[in-house]
């Protein structure tokens, strides 16, 4: 799922063909600047992949079922592993803008749940979430990062509705709750992936900082700029994980 910071990876997919979201029945269309809208099928190395270039967000007005519909499609097509990226605000005082944070766990603060309603029989009514992000994939990321000298952070991702960025007090509150980074995506898709038995690996680009003594204003353009600068490292990490 080529969210913020992974758009460059699309250009490295070989033997590819693309399907615009507008041509896929029941698919939403991303309205966020910086998110393209197409499915890409092809290979990274010798690995067959399906890539979503552009994702959907709850704050765009879609239901949780619409936001996570692409993961249901992935399951039906036989996808076994989900790689997902996002831009996030850093709350951990050790973080700096441009850091890559491997998501080790999450705190779901969305006001709706993607599994609310009749259970879809891809998984149990009450799915276990003790390992939302696969430990073996996290270990693999650490190995690749060590090999290439890519500094990696680890941390807990907090998911919120948006679309406003957080106030200083909200940043501090979510930090007290145990969060290291905060964003407006990823968690719904990971929940549905786990419900389907799909392993998940998530990574955040820290594109802004909040909750510290001096409040810092942030804009979408600044988030995009920080994400673009981190793209080469993110691309190298993900490519080698997938190819290997």
mmCIF file of C-alpha atoms in Angstrom:
data_model
loop_
_atom_site.group_PDB
_atom_site.id
_atom_site.type_symbol
_atom_site.label_atom_id
_atom_site.label_comp_id
_atom_site.label_asym_id
_atom_site.label_seq_id
_atom_site.Cartn_x
_atom_site.Cartn_y
_atom_site.Cartn_z
ATOM 1 C CA UNK A 1 0.000 0.000 0.000
ATOM 2 C CA UNK A 2 2.051 2.871 -1.370
ATOM 3 C CA UNK A 3 1.091 5.635 1.012
ATOM 4 C CA UNK A 4 3.203 8.665 1.754
ATOM 5 C CA UNK A 5 6.880 8.007 1.114
ATOM 6 C CA UNK A 6 6.534 4.954 -1.105
ATOM 7 C CA UNK A 7 5.370 6.418 -4.400
ATOM 8 C CA UNK A 8 8.864 5.997 -5.841
ATOM 9 C CA UNK A 9 8.610 2.231 -5.400
ATOM 10 C CA UNK A 10 5.970 2.095 -8.133
ATOM 11 C CA UNK A 11 8.563 3.042 -10.759
ATOM 12 C CA UNK A 12 10.653 -0.017 -9.839
ATOM 13 C CA UNK A 13 7.896 -2.552 -10.491
ATOM 14 C CA UNK A 14 8.639 -4.601 -13.620
ATOM 15 C CA UNK A 15 6.291 -6.474 -15.962
ATOM 16 C CA UNK A 16 3.613 -4.138 -14.691
ATOM 17 C CA UNK A 17 0.113 -3.268 -15.756
ATOM 18 C CA UNK A 18 -2.167 -0.721 -14.144
ATOM 19 C CA UNK A 19 -5.874 -0.435 -13.433
ATOM 20 C CA UNK A 20 -7.237 2.994 -12.409
ATOM 21 C CA UNK A 21 -9.454 2.909 -9.331
ATOM 22 C CA UNK A 22 -12.189 4.526 -11.404
ATOM 23 C CA UNK A 23 -12.424 1.321 -13.485
ATOM 24 C CA UNK A 24 -12.803 -1.024 -10.492
ATOM 25 C CA UNK A 25 -16.372 -1.638 -9.235
ATOM 26 C CA UNK A 26 -17.024 -0.353 -5.682
ATOM 27 C CA UNK A 27 -13.518 1.144 -5.336
ATOM 28 C CA UNK A 28 -13.389 4.615 -3.774
ATOM 29 C CA UNK A 29 -11.178 7.302 -5.311
ATOM 30 C CA UNK A 30 -8.522 9.097 -3.261
ATOM 31 C CA UNK A 31 -9.042 12.846 -2.999
ATOM 32 C CA UNK A 32 -5.787 13.659 -1.195
ATOM 33 C CA UNK A 33 -2.976 15.536 -2.937
ATOM 34 C CA UNK A 34 0.042 13.281 -3.397
ATOM 35 C CA UNK A 35 -2.006 10.097 -3.655
ATOM 36 C CA UNK A 36 -2.415 8.625 -7.122
ATOM 37 C CA UNK A 37 -5.333 6.309 -7.788
ATOM 38 C CA UNK A 38 -4.442 3.014 -9.401
ATOM 39 C CA UNK A 39 -3.693 -0.637 -8.767
ATOM 40 C CA UNK A 40 -0.390 -1.851 -10.145
ATOM 41 C CA UNK A 41 0.343 -5.534 -10.749
ATOM 42 C CA UNK A 42 3.851 -6.746 -11.508
ATOM 43 C CA UNK A 43 7.100 -7.894 -9.919
ATOM 44 C CA UNK A 44 9.748 -6.632 -7.545
ATOM 45 C CA UNK A 45 12.680 -8.870 -8.315
ATOM 46 C CA UNK A 46 11.060 -12.276 -8.658
ATOM 47 C CA UNK A 47 8.222 -11.542 -6.255
ATOM 48 C CA UNK A 48 4.717 -11.048 -7.637
ATOM 49 C CA UNK A 49 3.093 -8.008 -6.077
ATOM 50 C CA UNK A 50 -0.058 -5.958 -6.164
ATOM 51 C CA UNK A 51 0.479 -2.297 -5.274
ATOM 52 C CA UNK A 52 -2.061 0.326 -4.312
ATOM 53 C CA UNK A 53 -0.765 3.700 -5.424
ATOM 54 C CA UNK A 54 -2.908 5.950 -3.295
ATOM 55 C CA UNK A 55 -5.101 4.991 -0.366
ATOM 56 C CA UNK A 56 -8.397 6.116 1.123
ATOM 57 C CA UNK A 57 -8.978 7.835 4.438
ATOM 58 C CA UNK A 58 -11.889 7.904 6.841
ATOM 59 C CA UNK A 59 -11.702 11.720 6.968
ATOM 60 C CA UNK A 60 -12.512 11.876 3.251
ATOM 61 C CA UNK A 61 -16.047 10.829 4.148
ATOM 62 C CA UNK A 62 -15.806 7.136 3.312
ATOM 63 C CA UNK A 63 -17.099 4.459 5.627
ATOM 64 C CA UNK A 64 -14.634 2.127 7.306
ATOM 65 C CA UNK A 65 -15.879 -0.632 5.010
ATOM 66 C CA UNK A 66 -15.054 1.505 1.961
ATOM 67 C CA UNK A 67 -11.633 2.470 3.340
ATOM 68 C CA UNK A 68 -10.709 -1.182 3.848
ATOM 69 C CA UNK A 69 -12.420 -2.640 0.764
ATOM 70 C CA UNK A 70 -9.098 -2.880 -1.125
ATOM 71 C CA UNK A 71 -7.745 -5.228 1.575
ATOM 72 C CA UNK A 72 -10.754 -7.497 0.994
ATOM 73 C CA UNK A 73 -9.872 -7.491 -2.701
ATOM 74 C CA UNK A 74 -6.261 -8.348 -1.856
ATOM 75 C CA UNK A 75 -7.445 -11.320 0.186
ATOM 76 C CA UNK A 76 -9.599 -12.622 -2.665
ATOM 77 C CA UNK A 77 -6.615 -12.325 -5.019
ATOM 78 C CA UNK A 78 -4.441 -14.430 -2.725
ATOM 79 C CA UNK A 79 -2.278 -11.749 -1.108
ATOM 80 C CA UNK A 80 -0.465 -13.122 1.965
ATOM 81 C CA UNK A 81 1.499 -10.098 3.217
ATOM 82 C CA UNK A 82 0.609 -6.404 3.429
ATOM 83 C CA UNK A 83 3.283 -3.693 3.423
ATOM 84 C CA UNK A 84 1.948 -0.255 4.297
ATOM 85 C CA UNK A 85 3.493 3.173 4.809
ATOM 86 C CA UNK A 86 2.281 6.515 6.097
ATOM 87 C CA UNK A 87 3.299 9.996 7.154
ATOM 88 C CA UNK A 88 3.076 10.560 10.894
ATOM 89 C CA UNK A 89 3.613 13.215 13.517
ATOM 90 C CA UNK A 90 6.348 12.344 15.991
ATOM 91 C CA UNK A 91 5.578 12.539 19.717
ATOM 92 C CA UNK A 92 8.621 10.694 21.009
ATOM 93 C CA UNK A 93 11.182 13.327 22.092
ATOM 94 C CA UNK A 94 13.977 11.213 20.601
ATOM 95 C CA UNK A 95 12.480 11.454 17.109
ATOM 96 C CA UNK A 96 13.373 13.988 14.446
ATOM 97 C CA UNK A 97 11.792 14.923 11.122
ATOM 98 C CA UNK A 98 12.711 12.422 8.417
ATOM 99 C CA UNK A 99 13.077 9.434 10.752
ATOM 100 C CA UNK A 100 11.666 6.074 9.663
ATOM 101 C CA UNK A 101 9.670 4.336 12.394
ATOM 102 C CA UNK A 102 8.786 0.663 12.145
ATOM 103 C CA UNK A 103 5.341 0.218 13.684
ATOM 104 C CA UNK A 104 5.483 -2.380 16.455
ATOM 105 C CA UNK A 105 1.924 -1.873 17.740
ATOM 106 C CA UNK A 106 -0.938 0.573 17.462
ATOM 107 C CA UNK A 107 -3.595 2.406 19.462
ATOM 108 C CA UNK A 108 -6.882 2.699 17.590
ATOM 109 C CA UNK A 109 -8.625 6.025 18.268
ATOM 110 C CA UNK A 110 -10.872 6.041 15.193
ATOM 111 C CA UNK A 111 -14.549 6.632 16.051
ATOM 112 C CA UNK A 112 -15.672 3.614 14.008
ATOM 113 C CA UNK A 113 -14.313 0.096 13.560
ATOM 114 C CA UNK A 114 -13.812 -1.645 10.196
ATOM 115 C CA UNK A 115 -15.199 -4.945 11.552
ATOM 116 C CA UNK A 116 -18.372 -3.438 13.025
ATOM 117 C CA UNK A 117 -21.479 -5.099 11.621
ATOM 118 C CA UNK A 118 -22.061 -8.593 10.310
ATOM 119 C CA UNK A 119 -18.902 -10.671 10.483
ATOM 120 C CA UNK A 120 -17.342 -11.470 7.114
ATOM 121 C CA UNK A 121 -16.163 -15.096 7.306
ATOM 122 C CA UNK A 122 -12.534 -14.386 6.398
ATOM 123 C CA UNK A 123 -11.851 -14.504 10.126
ATOM 124 C CA UNK A 124 -13.501 -14.917 13.541
ATOM 125 C CA UNK A 125 -16.043 -12.567 15.063
ATOM 126 C CA UNK A 126 -13.480 -11.545 17.691
ATOM 127 C CA UNK A 127 -10.054 -11.649 16.006
ATOM 128 C CA UNK A 128 -6.925 -11.793 18.130
ATOM 129 C CA UNK A 129 -4.675 -8.712 17.871
ATOM 130 C CA UNK A 130 -1.700 -9.653 20.039
ATOM 131 C CA UNK A 131 0.600 -9.353 17.004
ATOM 132 C CA UNK A 132 -0.906 -6.848 14.563
ATOM 133 C CA UNK A 133 2.511 -6.212 12.997
ATOM 134 C CA UNK A 134 4.426 -9.373 12.176
ATOM 135 C CA UNK A 135 7.474 -9.881 14.402
ATOM 136 C CA UNK A 136 9.402 -11.803 11.747
ATOM 137 C CA UNK A 137 8.923 -8.987 9.217
ATOM 138 C CA UNK A 138 10.063 -6.422 11.796
ATOM 139 C CA UNK A 139 13.205 -8.489 12.415
ATOM 140 C CA UNK A 140 13.796 -8.684 8.657
ATOM 141 C CA UNK A 141 13.489 -4.898 8.374
ATOM 142 C CA UNK A 142 16.091 -4.492 11.098
ATOM 143 C CA UNK A 143 18.469 -6.831 9.254
ATOM 144 C CA UNK A 144 18.072 -4.966 5.960
ATOM 145 C CA UNK A 145 18.472 -1.604 7.689
ATOM 146 C CA UNK A 146 21.640 -2.758 9.455
ATOM 147 C CA UNK A 147 23.082 -4.051 6.203
ATOM 148 C CA UNK A 148 22.571 -0.710 4.430
ATOM 149 C CA UNK A 149 23.168 1.618 7.365
ATOM 150 C CA UNK A 150 19.566 2.836 7.397
ATOM 151 C CA UNK A 151 18.647 4.201 10.845
ATOM 152 C CA UNK A 152 15.309 2.805 12.022
ATOM 153 C CA UNK A 153 13.139 3.765 14.957
ATOM 154 C CA UNK A 154 10.579 1.435 16.489
ATOM 155 C CA UNK A 155 7.358 2.649 18.045
ATOM 156 C CA UNK A 156 3.618 2.628 18.653
ATOM 157 C CA UNK A 157 1.392 4.306 16.059
ATOM 158 C CA UNK A 158 -1.778 6.112 17.156
ATOM 159 C CA UNK A 159 -4.542 6.316 14.554
ATOM 160 C CA UNK A 160 -6.997 9.227 14.646
ATOM 161 C CA UNK A 161 -9.772 10.447 12.379
ATOM 162 C CA UNK A 162 -8.341 13.801 11.214
ATOM 163 C CA UNK A 163 -8.250 15.786 9.024
ATOM 164 C CA UNK A 164 -6.895 18.392 11.451
ATOM 165 C CA UNK A 165 -3.386 17.980 12.754
ATOM 166 C CA UNK A 166 -3.245 17.562 16.518
ATOM 167 C CA UNK A 167 -3.171 20.371 19.065
ATOM 168 C CA UNK A 168 -0.189 20.511 21.451
ATOM 169 C CA UNK A 169 -2.392 19.172 24.260
ATOM 170 C CA UNK A 170 -3.606 16.292 22.086
ATOM 171 C CA UNK A 171 -0.035 15.380 21.182
ATOM 172 C CA UNK A 172 0.861 15.299 24.866
ATOM 173 C CA UNK A 173 -2.211 13.194 25.714
ATOM 174 C CA UNK A 174 -1.473 10.575 23.059
ATOM 175 C CA UNK A 175 2.152 10.461 24.196
ATOM 176 C CA UNK A 176 0.992 9.765 27.770
ATOM 177 C CA UNK A 177 -1.189 6.947 26.403
ATOM 178 C CA UNK A 178 1.912 5.286 24.953
ATOM 179 C CA UNK A 179 2.109 6.607 21.400
ATOM 180 C CA UNK A 180 5.339 7.437 19.582
ATOM 181 C CA UNK A 181 3.791 8.679 16.337
ATOM 182 C CA UNK A 182 0.317 9.669 15.180
ATOM 183 C CA UNK A 183 -1.490 9.643 11.847
ATOM 184 C CA UNK A 184 -4.813 9.296 10.045
ATOM 185 C CA UNK A 185 -4.543 5.945 8.276
ATOM 186 C CA UNK A 186 -3.103 2.409 8.345
ATOM 187 C CA UNK A 187 -4.861 0.948 11.387
ATOM 188 C CA UNK A 188 -8.180 0.145 9.652
ATOM 189 C CA UNK A 189 -6.369 -1.637 6.815
ATOM 190 C CA UNK A 190 -4.148 -3.588 9.210
ATOM 191 C CA UNK A 191 -7.142 -4.687 11.302
ATOM 192 C CA UNK A 192 -8.900 -6.057 8.218
ATOM 193 C CA UNK A 193 -5.681 -7.659 6.972
ATOM 194 C CA UNK A 194 -5.261 -9.499 10.258
ATOM 195 C CA UNK A 195 -8.932 -10.528 10.172
ATOM 196 C CA UNK A 196 -8.171 -12.075 6.772
ATOM 197 C CA UNK A 197 -5.031 -13.834 7.995
ATOM 198 C CA UNK A 198 -2.763 -11.470 6.044
ATOM 199 C CA UNK A 199 0.525 -10.613 7.756
ATOM 200 C CA UNK A 200 1.216 -6.890 8.093
ATOM 201 C CA UNK A 201 4.297 -4.685 8.158
ATOM 202 C CA UNK A 202 3.932 -0.953 8.699
ATOM 203 C CA UNK A 203 6.365 1.935 8.626
ATOM 204 C CA UNK A 204 5.937 5.663 9.281
ATOM 205 C CA UNK A 205 7.923 8.616 8.021
ATOM 206 C CA UNK A 206 8.111 11.188 10.799
ATOM 207 C CA UNK A 207 7.142 14.302 8.871
ATOM 208 C CA UNK A 208 6.404 16.690 11.738
ATOM 209 C CA UNK A 209 6.819 16.914 15.508
ATOM 210 C CA UNK A 210 4.369 17.867 18.240
ATOM 211 C CA UNK A 211 3.691 17.906 21.955
ATOM 212 C CA UNK A 212 6.980 19.480 22.958
ATOM 213 C CA UNK A 213 7.614 22.705 24.865
ATOM 214 C CA UNK A 214 7.556 24.908 21.755
ATOM 215 C CA UNK A 215 4.531 24.307 19.457
ATOM 216 C CA UNK A 216 5.451 23.915 15.778
ATOM 217 C CA UNK A 217 3.029 24.806 12.990
ATOM 218 C CA UNK A 218 2.691 22.218 10.242
ATOM 219 C CA UNK A 219 1.226 22.181 6.729
ATOM 220 C CA UNK A 220 0.457 19.417 4.230
ATOM 221 C CA UNK A 221 3.167 20.802 1.931
ATOM 222 C CA UNK A 222 5.777 20.422 4.675
ATOM 223 C CA UNK A 223 4.606 16.862 5.337
ATOM 224 C CA UNK A 224 4.938 16.057 1.626
ATOM 225 C CA UNK A 225 8.403 17.607 1.482
ATOM 226 C CA UNK A 226 9.684 15.608 4.467
ATOM 227 C CA UNK A 227 8.192 12.421 3.040
ATOM 228 C CA UNK A 228 9.789 12.987 -0.369
ATOM 229 C CA UNK A 229 13.220 13.422 1.196
ATOM 230 C CA UNK A 230 12.857 10.111 3.053
ATOM 231 C CA UNK A 231 11.645 8.202 -0.016
ATOM 232 C CA UNK A 232 15.002 6.780 -1.203
ATOM 233 C CA UNK A 233 15.739 5.066 2.121
ATOM 234 C CA UNK A 234 12.161 3.848 2.488
ATOM 235 C CA UNK A 235 12.198 2.491 -1.066
ATOM 236 C CA UNK A 236 15.490 0.640 -0.573
ATOM 237 C CA UNK A 237 14.262 -0.937 2.667
ATOM 238 C CA UNK A 238 10.915 -2.083 1.331
ATOM 239 C CA UNK A 239 12.288 -3.279 -2.006
ATOM 240 C CA UNK A 240 14.865 -5.543 -0.392
ATOM 241 C CA UNK A 241 12.353 -6.882 2.137
ATOM 242 C CA UNK A 242 9.915 -7.783 -0.627
ATOM 243 C CA UNK A 243 12.504 -9.124 -3.067
ATOM 244 C CA UNK A 244 14.130 -11.259 -0.377
#
